[in-house]
């Protein structure tokens, strides 16, 4: 909750980085912060560039898939629509990454820009979440989460929360 009052001061890149960080390391208590960021993203929606829309979509999709967002549907739908409008301007590498995130890896092939555009424009937020594969979106995070190296005392006890971050 410490960051929520200052969210309006965050740059678009800082918003995207924060969403991605909490998507990578699910943290109890992050819902309030992520919901505040979602509200700020919706407030700034028309001023966000296509790259920020894409990064925010990926971070929020994984956060929503992992149950970290209470009001994620609205922001997902807005971001998906924004990314879809800019697919023709999007780098092929980013199209490929988003295609994999949205189930292309399961099908064994990447989506074309037209297929991706259609998917982003027509899927409901619920269907979009069904398609998301968080292991594709954040492979390093999943390696970290699945590697039983040396967890901190708070992580071992299951009491790690946003206050500990």
Short mmCIF file of C-alpha atoms in Angstrom, two decimals:
data_model
loop_
_atom_site.label_atom_id
_atom_site.label_comp_id
_atom_site.label_asym_id
_atom_site.label_seq_id
_atom_site.Cartn_x
_atom_site.Cartn_y
_atom_site.Cartn_z
CA UNK A 1 0.00 0.00 0.00
CA UNK A 2 3.01 2.25 0.36
CA UNK A 3 3.18 2.87 -3.38
CA UNK A 4 -0.50 3.31 -4.19
CA UNK A 5 -0.72 7.05 -3.32
CA UNK A 6 2.32 7.77 -5.50
CA UNK A 7 1.27 5.73 -8.55
CA UNK A 8 0.37 8.86 -10.50
CA UNK A 9 4.05 9.91 -10.24
CA UNK A 10 5.32 6.69 -11.87
CA UNK A 11 6.47 6.82 -15.48
CA UNK A 12 4.82 4.40 -17.89
CA UNK A 13 8.02 2.33 -17.86
CA UNK A 14 7.98 2.21 -14.05
CA UNK A 15 4.37 1.03 -14.08
CA UNK A 16 5.24 -1.73 -16.56
CA UNK A 17 8.34 -2.73 -14.58
CA UNK A 18 6.37 -2.90 -11.33
CA UNK A 19 3.61 -5.04 -12.87
CA UNK A 20 6.20 -7.36 -14.40
CA UNK A 21 8.13 -7.67 -11.14
CA UNK A 22 5.02 -8.69 -9.21
CA UNK A 23 3.99 -11.04 -12.02
CA UNK A 24 7.41 -12.70 -11.77
CA UNK A 25 7.33 -13.10 -8.00
CA UNK A 26 3.77 -13.49 -6.76
CA UNK A 27 3.53 -11.69 -3.44
CA UNK A 28 0.72 -11.69 -0.92
CA UNK A 29 -0.69 -8.19 -0.58
CA UNK A 30 0.26 -7.11 -4.10
CA UNK A 31 -3.40 -7.01 -5.18
CA UNK A 32 -3.94 -3.51 -3.81
CA UNK A 33 -0.88 -2.13 -5.58
CA UNK A 34 -1.63 -3.92 -8.87
CA UNK A 35 -5.24 -2.73 -8.80
CA UNK A 36 -4.01 0.84 -8.24
CA UNK A 37 -1.62 0.48 -11.18
CA UNK A 38 -4.46 -0.94 -13.31
CA UNK A 39 -6.57 2.13 -12.48
CA UNK A 40 -3.64 4.42 -13.37
CA UNK A 41 -3.03 2.56 -16.65
CA UNK A 42 -6.69 3.01 -17.59
CA UNK A 43 -6.48 6.69 -16.68
CA UNK A 44 -3.40 7.14 -18.92
CA UNK A 45 -4.51 4.69 -21.58
CA UNK A 46 -4.67 7.17 -24.48
CA UNK A 47 -1.15 8.45 -23.82
CA UNK A 48 0.59 5.04 -23.60
CA UNK A 49 2.79 4.10 -26.53
CA UNK A 50 2.46 0.67 -28.23
CA UNK A 51 5.54 -0.75 -26.49
CA UNK A 52 4.18 0.12 -23.04
CA UNK A 53 0.77 -1.32 -23.97
CA UNK A 54 2.46 -4.58 -24.94
CA UNK A 55 4.60 -4.83 -21.80
CA UNK A 56 1.70 -3.94 -19.55
CA UNK A 57 -0.52 -6.49 -21.28
CA UNK A 58 2.01 -9.27 -20.71
CA UNK A 59 2.56 -8.35 -17.06
CA UNK A 60 -1.12 -7.93 -16.24
CA UNK A 61 -2.05 -11.12 -18.10
CA UNK A 62 0.33 -13.16 -15.98
CA UNK A 63 -0.68 -11.35 -12.77
CA UNK A 64 -4.35 -11.98 -13.51
CA UNK A 65 -3.68 -15.60 -14.41
CA UNK A 66 -1.98 -16.04 -11.03
CA UNK A 67 -4.90 -14.40 -9.21
CA UNK A 68 -3.02 -11.26 -8.21
CA UNK A 69 -5.53 -8.77 -9.55
CA UNK A 70 -9.06 -8.27 -8.31
CA UNK A 71 -10.28 -6.01 -11.13
CA UNK A 72 -8.11 -7.22 -13.99
CA UNK A 73 -10.74 -7.70 -16.68
CA UNK A 74 -11.09 -4.04 -17.59
CA UNK A 75 -7.38 -3.36 -17.89
CA UNK A 76 -6.78 -6.58 -19.85
CA UNK A 77 -9.49 -5.76 -22.35
CA UNK A 78 -8.24 -2.19 -22.82
CA UNK A 79 -4.60 -3.28 -23.21
CA UNK A 80 -5.48 -6.10 -25.60
CA UNK A 81 -7.45 -3.68 -27.75
CA UNK A 82 -4.59 -1.17 -27.71
CA UNK A 83 -2.00 -3.78 -28.66
CA UNK A 84 -4.29 -5.11 -31.42
CA UNK A 85 -4.58 -1.64 -32.97
CA UNK A 86 -0.78 -1.47 -33.22
CA UNK A 87 0.02 -5.03 -34.36
CA UNK A 88 1.06 -3.81 -37.81
CA UNK A 89 3.69 -1.54 -36.17
CA UNK A 90 4.92 -4.17 -33.71
CA UNK A 91 8.32 -5.80 -34.08
CA UNK A 92 8.20 -9.41 -35.29
CA UNK A 93 10.03 -10.51 -32.13
CA UNK A 94 7.31 -8.97 -29.95
CA UNK A 95 4.56 -10.56 -32.06
CA UNK A 96 6.26 -13.92 -31.67
CA UNK A 97 6.56 -13.48 -27.87
CA UNK A 98 2.93 -12.43 -27.48
CA UNK A 99 1.84 -15.27 -29.74
CA UNK A 100 3.61 -17.76 -27.49
CA UNK A 101 2.16 -16.17 -24.36
CA UNK A 102 -1.33 -16.55 -25.83
CA UNK A 103 -1.07 -20.24 -26.56
CA UNK A 104 0.99 -20.33 -29.74
CA UNK A 105 3.56 -22.54 -28.02
CA UNK A 106 0.86 -25.12 -27.26
CA UNK A 107 -0.22 -25.15 -30.91
CA UNK A 108 3.39 -25.54 -32.01
CA UNK A 109 3.37 -22.44 -34.19
CA UNK A 110 3.33 -18.69 -33.90
CA UNK A 111 0.27 -16.67 -34.83
CA UNK A 112 0.40 -14.34 -37.78
CA UNK A 113 -0.09 -10.64 -37.06
CA UNK A 114 -3.65 -10.95 -38.44
CA UNK A 115 -4.44 -13.92 -36.19
CA UNK A 116 -3.01 -12.10 -33.19
CA UNK A 117 -5.02 -8.97 -34.02
CA UNK A 118 -8.21 -11.01 -34.33
CA UNK A 119 -7.57 -12.84 -31.06
CA UNK A 120 -6.85 -9.67 -29.12
CA UNK A 121 -9.92 -7.90 -30.48
CA UNK A 122 -12.43 -10.72 -30.05
CA UNK A 123 -11.54 -12.61 -26.88
CA UNK A 124 -13.21 -11.70 -23.63
CA UNK A 125 -10.85 -11.05 -20.70
CA UNK A 126 -11.78 -14.49 -19.32
CA UNK A 127 -10.95 -16.23 -22.61
CA UNK A 128 -7.75 -14.23 -22.92
CA UNK A 129 -6.69 -15.47 -19.48
CA UNK A 130 -7.54 -19.04 -20.43
CA UNK A 131 -5.09 -18.73 -23.33
CA UNK A 132 -2.23 -17.26 -21.25
CA UNK A 133 0.67 -19.56 -20.48
CA UNK A 134 2.62 -17.89 -17.64
CA UNK A 135 5.54 -20.29 -18.04
CA UNK A 136 6.16 -18.80 -21.49
CA UNK A 137 5.78 -15.21 -20.33
CA UNK A 138 8.23 -15.32 -17.51
CA UNK A 139 10.61 -18.26 -17.91
CA UNK A 140 13.27 -16.87 -15.57
CA UNK A 141 10.69 -16.20 -12.87
CA UNK A 142 9.34 -19.71 -13.17
CA UNK A 143 12.86 -21.13 -12.90
CA UNK A 144 13.39 -19.08 -9.76
CA UNK A 145 10.05 -20.10 -8.30
CA UNK A 146 10.65 -23.79 -9.06
CA UNK A 147 14.25 -23.94 -7.84
CA UNK A 148 14.45 -24.82 -4.14
CA UNK A 149 17.72 -22.97 -3.57
CA UNK A 150 17.90 -21.00 -0.36
CA UNK A 151 14.56 -19.37 0.38
CA UNK A 152 14.41 -16.62 2.94
CA UNK A 153 12.78 -17.31 6.30
CA UNK A 154 9.67 -15.38 5.23
CA UNK A 155 9.45 -17.38 2.00
CA UNK A 156 9.92 -20.70 3.83
CA UNK A 157 7.20 -19.85 6.30
CA UNK A 158 4.87 -18.72 3.52
CA UNK A 159 4.56 -15.30 5.12
CA UNK A 160 6.30 -13.28 2.40
CA UNK A 161 4.18 -10.25 1.65
CA UNK A 162 4.44 -6.88 -0.05
CA UNK A 163 5.71 -5.36 3.21
CA UNK A 164 8.76 -7.68 2.99
CA UNK A 165 9.64 -6.58 -0.57
#
